[in-house]
Amino acid sequence: ASQQLYLDGETLPPDFVYGCATSAYQIEGAWNVDGKSPSIWDHFLHNKTTNDVTYGATGDVANDFYHKYPEDLPLFRNALGVGTYDFTISWTRIMPAGRGPLNDKGLQFYKNVIDTSNKLRMSNICTLYHWDLPQSLQDEYGGWLDRKIVDDFRGYARAVFKALGNKCSHWVTMNEPRTFCTEGFSSEPDFAPGVIGTYKERFTCMHHALLAHAAAVDEFRLGGYKGKIGIKVDGGVSLPLNPASAADQAAAARAMDFEVGWDVAPLYTGDYPPSLIASGVPMKFTAAEKQLLKGSVDFIGLDFYTSQWVTASKHCKPSSGSYPECTETYQQNPSTLIDIGRPTASDWNFDAPHSTIYGGIKYLAEHYNATNIMISETGMGVLNETNFPLEQILEDVDRIAWYRGVLTAMKQALADQLPLVGFIPWSCIDNFEWTDGYNVRFGLINVEYDGAGKGSQKRNPKLSGAFSAFLPFPRLDQRGVSGAYLRG
Ligand code: PNW
């Protein structure tokens, strides 16, 4: 292999994607405009009794992207220099009853976003689901806890593909099933639907999410659409604290199975990781379901932010077989997990690019023979208290340091011939950061609002935005790759 590996057109795969990402609930606002019905996030935050979202913020207005996209998309293209805009579709905007007729105005909004992107010479990665389930389906049958969700998701996917299927170069069925299933049904859920659950609920949600993913991919392939389809999975990389210890190695391998493998293994093997099955699972896939799952991704998106060292727990030995309780305790026991890297404003997120980015790509490639791996989200949040001077917020050198580390890790991956095909920083622009409200910002562009989301909404590119514009990636317009049908 060449010793001179630069992240440029010569050494990157020819279709390498460089973009930036957002999600519907986090930026659009307009929560009840033009026929949109409430999602579980609207409902959850409107009906909260505990006040654990910073400053009681909601996504009711967020960035008002629903109205401001004509000013934001040129910024993404021109200030950040991205070739791809990665966005998510709100189910309740496009199909307000959860199934049945489409809402023309909602659909038109996404057509406008795509057409405007294409006019600016950006392609689109389009995601069907980033956590904003129709509240009506939650009310009707409990949403992800009922098998009915699989058919409804299939119907929603079919309708979206029919309307927009050939307009996106990449489709993502859903964002991070593990995050929305574990956070939405935890013992103290701070994510919608906010249903207190045990491992059984979390597993059931994951099981149905995986089946829904497979059903959507099935629809896409049956329809013969032109783009690629995949999923975005979250996860950290778990490494043995003491690499020489067999017990720590086993603990780390197990943590990878239970976290990353939980949703990744079914995509490649058709079933959960053997160690997870051996520990006892509440639901199993049928032979037909396994067949649908296996090979259900053209590409895999890694939303990888952070990593941890793992050491064998004294309290619950991996071999004890009393999963779920044992394993969950085992994973969550603070004495067994040690965050790797520089702390950030998010208590779960530490800067360790070699472990997280290089390690994540390598793990997927080696363990699951994954090809077409995309770093579909990574980034760091910075605290944005209202009294901080704007100049300080815009000079976000810490975030540049984060992305420099990511670049080095990606160079290493490419040098090792690992199949990295894209890189999508999170996020294009500041937005509603779930339980942190607007107080922790991940954007390459600043938005002037306070922790509750109130303010002028003025957009200001950060220094990291300029850094993004200078990254030596090929942009779609210079190469025309897949641009023909995107623009055509
Ligand atoms: C991503 N973790 O999820 C989400 O896709 C975005 O919506 C979100 O804004 C972004 O992270 C920043 O938080 C994750 O706890 C959230 O490891 C949490 C974790 C991982 C991914």
PDB file of C-alpha atoms in Angstrom, residues 137-338:
ATOM      1  CA  LEU A 137     -49.620   4.326  17.092  1.00  0.00           C
ATOM      2  CA  GLN A 138     -48.249   4.622  20.617  1.00  0.00           C
ATOM      3  CA  ASP A 139     -51.802   5.138  21.916  1.00  0.00           C
ATOM      4  CA  GLU A 140     -53.324   2.432  19.739  1.00  0.00           C
ATOM      5  CA  TYR A 141     -51.029  -0.459  20.565  1.00  0.00           C
ATOM      6  CA  GLY A 142     -47.957   0.710  22.442  1.00  0.00           C
ATOM      7  CA  GLY A 143     -45.788   1.500  19.430  1.00  0.00           C
ATOM      8  CA  TRP A 144     -42.562  -0.482  19.298  1.00  0.00           C
ATOM      9  CA  LEU A 145     -43.777  -2.975  21.895  1.00  0.00           C
ATOM     10  CA  ASP A 146     -46.329  -4.501  19.532  1.00  0.00           C
ATOM     11  CA  ARG A 147     -45.654  -6.611  16.450  1.00  0.00           C
ATOM     12  CA  LYS A 148     -48.138  -4.428  14.545  1.00  0.00           C
ATOM     13  CA  ILE A 149     -45.473  -1.742  14.276  1.00  0.00           C
ATOM     14  CA  VAL A 150     -43.630  -3.875  11.737  1.00  0.00           C
ATOM     15  CA  ASP A 151     -46.492  -3.732   9.239  1.00  0.00           C
ATOM     16  CA  ASP A 152     -47.121  -0.057   9.864  1.00  0.00           C
ATOM     17  CA  PHE A 153     -43.449   0.728   9.364  1.00  0.00           C
ATOM     18  CA  ARG A 154     -43.481  -1.291   6.158  1.00  0.00           C
ATOM     19  CA  GLY A 155     -46.480   0.683   4.914  1.00  0.00           C
ATOM     20  CA  TYR A 156     -44.883   3.999   5.834  1.00  0.00           C
ATOM     21  CA  ALA A 157     -41.622   2.997   4.129  1.00  0.00           C
ATOM     22  CA  ARG A 158     -43.448   1.854   0.989  1.00  0.00           C
ATOM     23  CA  ALA A 159     -45.290   5.176   0.720  1.00  0.00           C
ATOM     24  CA  VAL A 160     -42.146   7.253   1.258  1.00  0.00           C
ATOM     25  CA  PHE A 161     -40.167   5.230  -1.273  1.00  0.00           C
ATOM     26  CA  LYS A 162     -42.974   5.580  -3.786  1.00  0.00           C
ATOM     27  CA  ALA A 163     -42.899   9.343  -3.382  1.00  0.00           C
ATOM     28  CA  LEU A 164     -39.173   9.988  -2.932  1.00  0.00           C
ATOM     29  CA  GLY A 165     -37.414   6.669  -3.540  1.00  0.00           C
ATOM     30  CA  ASN A 166     -35.160   7.701  -6.403  1.00  0.00           C
ATOM     31  CA  LYS A 167     -34.348  11.132  -5.033  1.00  0.00           C
ATOM     32  CA  CYS A 168     -31.873  10.074  -2.337  1.00  0.00           C
ATOM     33  CA  SER A 169     -28.505   8.449  -3.027  1.00  0.00           C
ATOM     34  CA  HIS A 170     -28.717   6.647   0.321  1.00  0.00           C
ATOM     35  CA  TRP A 171     -31.644   5.603   2.468  1.00  0.00           C
ATOM     36  CA  VAL A 172     -31.444   4.882   6.166  1.00  0.00           C
ATOM     37  CA  THR A 173     -34.316   2.906   7.635  1.00  0.00           C
ATOM     38  CA  MET A 174     -33.809   4.096  11.183  1.00  0.00           C
ATOM     39  CA  ASN A 175     -31.412   5.849  13.486  1.00  0.00           C
ATOM     40  CA  GLU A 176     -29.937   3.933  16.399  1.00  0.00           C
ATOM     41  CA  PRO A 177     -32.559   1.387  17.436  1.00  0.00           C
ATOM     42  CA  ARG A 178     -30.546   0.564  20.511  1.00  0.00           C
ATOM     43  CA  THR A 179     -30.633   4.134  21.767  1.00  0.00           C
ATOM     44  CA  PHE A 180     -34.354   4.663  21.309  1.00  0.00           C
ATOM     45  CA  CYS A 181     -35.233   1.245  22.707  1.00  0.00           C
ATOM     46  CA  THR A 182     -32.995   1.400  25.762  1.00  0.00           C
ATOM     47  CA  GLU A 183     -33.597   5.065  26.587  1.00  0.00           C
ATOM     48  CA  GLY A 184     -37.316   5.038  25.790  1.00  0.00           C
ATOM     49  CA  PHE A 185     -38.090   2.000  27.983  1.00  0.00           C
ATOM     50  CA  SER A 186     -35.518   2.297  30.754  1.00  0.00           C
ATOM     51  CA  SER A 187     -36.217   2.204  34.478  1.00  0.00           C
ATOM     52  CA  GLU A 188     -36.155   6.018  34.424  1.00  0.00           C
ATOM     53  CA  PRO A 189     -36.891   6.828  30.799  1.00  0.00           C
ATOM     54  CA  ASP A 190     -35.827  10.283  29.684  1.00  0.00           C
ATOM     55  CA  PHE A 191     -36.582   9.562  26.022  1.00  0.00           C
ATOM     56  CA  ALA A 192     -40.001   9.177  24.413  1.00  0.00           C
ATOM     57  CA  PRO A 193     -42.259   7.304  24.820  1.00  0.00           C
ATOM     58  CA  GLY A 194     -41.114   7.478  28.432  1.00  0.00           C
ATOM     59  CA  VAL A 195     -42.516   4.073  29.321  1.00  0.00           C
ATOM     60  CA  ILE A 196     -40.879   2.476  32.344  1.00  0.00           C
ATOM     61  CA  GLY A 197     -39.565  -0.867  31.211  1.00  0.00           C
ATOM     62  CA  THR A 198     -37.383  -3.808  31.985  1.00  0.00           C
ATOM     63  CA  TYR A 199     -35.035  -5.703  29.759  1.00  0.00           C
ATOM     64  CA  LYS A 200     -38.075  -7.455  28.298  1.00  0.00           C
ATOM     65  CA  GLU A 201     -39.519  -4.201  26.932  1.00  0.00           C
ATOM     66  CA  ARG A 202     -36.159  -3.016  25.651  1.00  0.00           C
ATOM     67  CA  PHE A 203     -35.550  -6.317  23.920  1.00  0.00           C
ATOM     68  CA  THR A 204     -39.073  -6.403  22.455  1.00  0.00           C
ATOM     69  CA  CYS A 205     -38.593  -2.906  21.061  1.00  0.00           C
ATOM     70  CA  MET A 206     -35.278  -3.931  19.489  1.00  0.00           C
ATOM     71  CA  HIS A 207     -36.770  -7.101  18.072  1.00  0.00           C
ATOM     72  CA  HIS A 208     -39.570  -5.193  16.353  1.00  0.00           C
ATOM     73  CA  ALA A 209     -37.222  -2.408  15.253  1.00  0.00           C
ATOM     74  CA  LEU A 210     -34.975  -4.957  13.534  1.00  0.00           C
ATOM     75  CA  LEU A 211     -37.965  -6.590  11.850  1.00  0.00           C
ATOM     76  CA  ALA A 212     -39.272  -3.173  10.783  1.00  0.00           C
ATOM     77  CA  HIS A 213     -35.873  -2.339   9.340  1.00  0.00           C
ATOM     78  CA  ALA A 214     -35.846  -5.598   7.376  1.00  0.00           C
ATOM     79  CA  ALA A 215     -39.393  -4.968   6.126  1.00  0.00           C
ATOM     80  CA  ALA A 216     -38.463  -1.490   4.894  1.00  0.00           C
ATOM     81  CA  VAL A 217     -35.400  -2.840   3.098  1.00  0.00           C
ATOM     82  CA  ASP A 218     -37.595  -5.511   1.538  1.00  0.00           C
ATOM     83  CA  GLU A 219     -39.942  -2.810   0.219  1.00  0.00           C
ATOM     84  CA  PHE A 220     -37.017  -0.830  -1.145  1.00  0.00           C
ATOM     85  CA  ARG A 221     -35.590  -3.800  -2.974  1.00  0.00           C
ATOM     86  CA  LEU A 222     -38.969  -4.954  -4.266  1.00  0.00           C
ATOM     87  CA  GLY A 223     -39.485  -1.459  -5.637  1.00  0.00           C
ATOM     88  CA  GLY A 224     -36.190  -1.553  -7.528  1.00  0.00           C
ATOM     89  CA  TYR A 225     -35.080   1.896  -6.408  1.00  0.00           C
ATOM     90  CA  LYS A 226     -31.675   3.128  -7.481  1.00  0.00           C
ATOM     91  CA  GLY A 227     -29.926   4.196  -4.289  1.00  0.00           C
ATOM     92  CA  LYS A 228     -28.339   2.224  -1.483  1.00  0.00           C
ATOM     93  CA  ILE A 229     -30.119   1.345   1.732  1.00  0.00           C
ATOM     94  CA  GLY A 230     -28.774   0.778   5.223  1.00  0.00           C
ATOM     95  CA  ILE A 231     -29.236   1.595   8.871  1.00  0.00           C
ATOM     96  CA  LYS A 232     -27.431   3.768  11.428  1.00  0.00           C
ATOM     97  CA  VAL A 233     -26.351   1.978  14.579  1.00  0.00           C
ATOM     98  CA  ASP A 234     -24.999   3.517  17.734  1.00  0.00           C
ATOM     99  CA  GLY A 235     -22.372   2.025  19.885  1.00  0.00           C
ATOM    100  CA  GLY A 236     -19.161   2.557  21.646  1.00  0.00           C
ATOM    101  CA  VAL A 237     -16.125   0.404  21.303  1.00  0.00           C
ATOM    102  CA  SER A 238     -15.321  -1.732  24.343  1.00  0.00           C
ATOM    103  CA  LEU A 239     -11.692  -2.627  24.908  1.00  0.00           C
ATOM    104  CA  PRO A 240     -10.175  -4.844  27.601  1.00  0.00           C
ATOM    105  CA  LEU A 241      -8.775  -2.733  30.429  1.00  0.00           C
ATOM    106  CA  ASN A 242      -5.933  -5.158  30.784  1.00  0.00           C
ATOM    107  CA  PRO A 243      -5.242  -6.483  27.292  1.00  0.00           C
ATOM    108  CA  ALA A 244      -3.207  -9.351  28.749  1.00  0.00           C
ATOM    109  CA  SER A 245      -6.079 -10.572  30.893  1.00  0.00           C
ATOM    110  CA  ALA A 246      -8.229 -13.292  29.356  1.00  0.00           C
ATOM    111  CA  ALA A 247     -11.089 -12.325  31.661  1.00  0.00           C
ATOM    112  CA  ASP A 248     -10.961  -8.705  30.518  1.00  0.00           C
ATOM    113  CA  GLN A 249     -10.755  -9.776  26.894  1.00  0.00           C
ATOM    114  CA  ALA A 250     -13.838 -11.910  27.359  1.00  0.00           C
ATOM    115  CA  ALA A 251     -15.647  -9.091  29.155  1.00  0.00           C
ATOM    116  CA  ALA A 252     -14.862  -6.668  26.334  1.00  0.00           C
ATOM    117  CA  ALA A 253     -15.901  -9.144  23.646  1.00  0.00           C
ATOM    118  CA  ARG A 254     -19.125  -9.733  25.497  1.00  0.00           C
ATOM    119  CA  ALA A 255     -19.780  -6.024  25.835  1.00  0.00           C
ATOM    120  CA  MET A 256     -19.315  -5.675  22.058  1.00  0.00           C
ATOM    121  CA  ASP A 257     -21.805  -8.501  21.468  1.00  0.00           C
ATOM    122  CA  PHE A 258     -24.377  -7.060  23.831  1.00  0.00           C
ATOM    123  CA  GLU A 259     -24.088  -3.498  22.638  1.00  0.00           C
ATOM    124  CA  VAL A 260     -22.960  -3.378  19.029  1.00  0.00           C
ATOM    125  CA  GLY A 261     -23.792  -6.987  18.090  1.00  0.00           C
ATOM    126  CA  TRP A 262     -27.322  -6.721  19.443  1.00  0.00           C
ATOM    127  CA  ASP A 263     -28.458  -4.894  16.332  1.00  0.00           C
ATOM    128  CA  VAL A 264     -25.510  -5.453  13.988  1.00  0.00           C
ATOM    129  CA  ALA A 265     -25.286  -9.247  14.110  1.00  0.00           C
ATOM    130  CA  PRO A 266     -28.838  -9.799  12.791  1.00  0.00           C
ATOM    131  CA  LEU A 267     -28.046  -7.636   9.747  1.00  0.00           C
ATOM    132  CA  TYR A 268     -25.116  -9.856   8.767  1.00  0.00           C
ATOM    133  CA  THR A 269     -25.876 -13.270  10.231  1.00  0.00           C
ATOM    134  CA  GLY A 270     -29.676 -13.186  10.480  1.00  0.00           C
ATOM    135  CA  ASP A 271     -29.628 -13.613  14.244  1.00  0.00           C
ATOM    136  CA  TYR A 272     -28.436 -12.168  17.526  1.00  0.00           C
ATOM    137  CA  PRO A 273     -24.866 -12.886  18.620  1.00  0.00           C
ATOM    138  CA  PRO A 274     -24.493 -16.428  20.009  1.00  0.00           C
ATOM    139  CA  SER A 275     -23.409 -15.106  23.419  1.00  0.00           C
ATOM    140  CA  LEU A 276     -26.560 -13.028  23.650  1.00  0.00           C
ATOM    141  CA  ILE A 277     -28.803 -15.936  22.645  1.00  0.00           C
ATOM    142  CA  ALA A 278     -26.999 -18.231  25.077  1.00  0.00           C
ATOM    143  CA  SER A 279     -27.744 -15.850  27.913  1.00  0.00           C
ATOM    144  CA  GLY A 280     -31.480 -16.220  27.280  1.00  0.00           C
ATOM    145  CA  VAL A 281     -33.556 -13.885  25.134  1.00  0.00           C
ATOM    146  CA  PRO A 282     -37.309 -13.288  25.376  1.00  0.00           C
ATOM    147  CA  MET A 283     -37.963 -13.482  21.627  1.00  0.00           C
ATOM    148  CA  LYS A 284     -36.563 -15.364  18.664  1.00  0.00           C
ATOM    149  CA  PHE A 285     -36.587 -14.795  14.920  1.00  0.00           C
ATOM    150  CA  THR A 286     -38.343 -17.280  12.651  1.00  0.00           C
ATOM    151  CA  ALA A 287     -36.463 -18.794   9.717  1.00  0.00           C
ATOM    152  CA  ALA A 288     -38.222 -16.420   7.315  1.00  0.00           C
ATOM    153  CA  GLU A 289     -37.381 -13.428   9.471  1.00  0.00           C
ATOM    154  CA  LYS A 290     -33.749 -14.455   9.649  1.00  0.00           C
ATOM    155  CA  GLN A 291     -33.643 -14.636   5.900  1.00  0.00           C
ATOM    156  CA  LEU A 292     -35.091 -11.175   5.564  1.00  0.00           C
ATOM    157  CA  LEU A 293     -32.626  -9.747   8.079  1.00  0.00           C
ATOM    158  CA  LYS A 294     -29.492 -11.373   6.772  1.00  0.00           C
ATOM    159  CA  GLY A 295     -27.874  -9.096   4.215  1.00  0.00           C
ATOM    160  CA  SER A 296     -30.409  -6.321   4.804  1.00  0.00           C
ATOM    161  CA  VAL A 297     -27.869  -3.512   4.396  1.00  0.00           C
ATOM    162  CA  ASP A 298     -26.027  -2.177   1.356  1.00  0.00           C
ATOM    163  CA  PHE A 299     -24.034  -0.004   3.723  1.00  0.00           C
ATOM    164  CA  ILE A 300     -23.809   0.373   7.471  1.00  0.00           C
ATOM    165  CA  GLY A 301     -23.741   3.696   9.254  1.00  0.00           C
ATOM    166  CA  LEU A 302     -21.812   3.860  12.501  1.00  0.00           C
ATOM    167  CA  ASP A 303     -22.950   6.578  14.881  1.00  0.00           C
ATOM    168  CA  PHE A 304     -19.851   6.117  16.991  1.00  0.00           C
ATOM    169  CA  TYR A 305     -18.911   8.761  19.497  1.00  0.00           C
ATOM    170  CA  THR A 306     -17.077   7.144  22.358  1.00  0.00           C
ATOM    171  CA  SER A 307     -15.334   4.083  23.813  1.00  0.00           C
ATOM    172  CA  GLN A 308     -14.727   2.381  27.095  1.00  0.00           C
ATOM    173  CA  TRP A 309     -12.381   0.016  28.840  1.00  0.00           C
ATOM    174  CA  VAL A 310     -14.047  -3.018  30.298  1.00  0.00           C
ATOM    175  CA  THR A 311     -12.880  -5.157  33.141  1.00  0.00           C
ATOM    176  CA  ALA A 312     -14.468  -8.391  34.279  1.00  0.00           C
ATOM    177  CA  SER A 313     -17.013  -7.705  36.970  1.00  0.00           C
ATOM    178  CA  LYS A 314     -16.758  -9.414  40.289  1.00  0.00           C
ATOM    179  CA  HIS A 315     -20.472  -9.150  40.847  1.00  0.00           C
ATOM    180  CA  CYS A 316     -21.775 -10.990  37.860  1.00  0.00           C
ATOM    181  CA  LYS A 317     -19.575 -13.319  35.918  1.00  0.00           C
ATOM    182  CA  PRO A 318     -20.252 -13.465  32.189  1.00  0.00           C
ATOM    183  CA  SER A 319     -20.641 -17.225  32.445  1.00  0.00           C
ATOM    184  CA  SER A 320     -23.311 -17.085  35.128  1.00  0.00           C
ATOM    185  CA  GLY A 321     -25.999 -17.196  32.469  1.00  0.00           C
ATOM    186  CA  SER A 322     -28.606 -15.242  34.366  1.00  0.00           C
ATOM    187  CA  TYR A 323     -29.148 -12.765  31.581  1.00  0.00           C
ATOM    188  CA  PRO A 324     -30.935 -10.386  31.386  1.00  0.00           C
ATOM    189  CA  GLU A 325     -30.562  -9.040  34.901  1.00  0.00           C
ATOM    190  CA  CYS A 326     -27.061 -10.226  35.342  1.00  0.00           C
ATOM    191  CA  THR A 327     -25.762  -8.932  32.074  1.00  0.00           C
ATOM    192  CA  GLU A 328     -27.403  -5.584  32.368  1.00  0.00           C
ATOM    193  CA  THR A 329     -25.963  -5.184  35.809  1.00  0.00           C
ATOM    194  CA  TYR A 330     -22.702  -6.381  34.460  1.00  0.00           C
ATOM    195  CA  GLN A 331     -22.683  -3.787  31.724  1.00  0.00           C
ATOM    196  CA  GLN A 332     -23.939  -0.935  33.800  1.00  0.00           C
ATOM    197  CA  ASN A 333     -21.857  -1.608  36.860  1.00  0.00           C
ATOM    198  CA  PRO A 334     -19.626   1.481  37.026  1.00  0.00           C
ATOM    199  CA  SER A 335     -16.746  -0.568  38.342  1.00  0.00           C
ATOM    200  CA  THR A 336     -16.598  -2.485  35.072  1.00  0.00           C
ATOM    201  CA  LEU A 337     -16.679   0.399  32.574  1.00  0.00           C
ATOM    202  CA  ILE A 338     -14.137   3.176  32.294  1.00  0.00           C
TER     203      ILE A 338
END
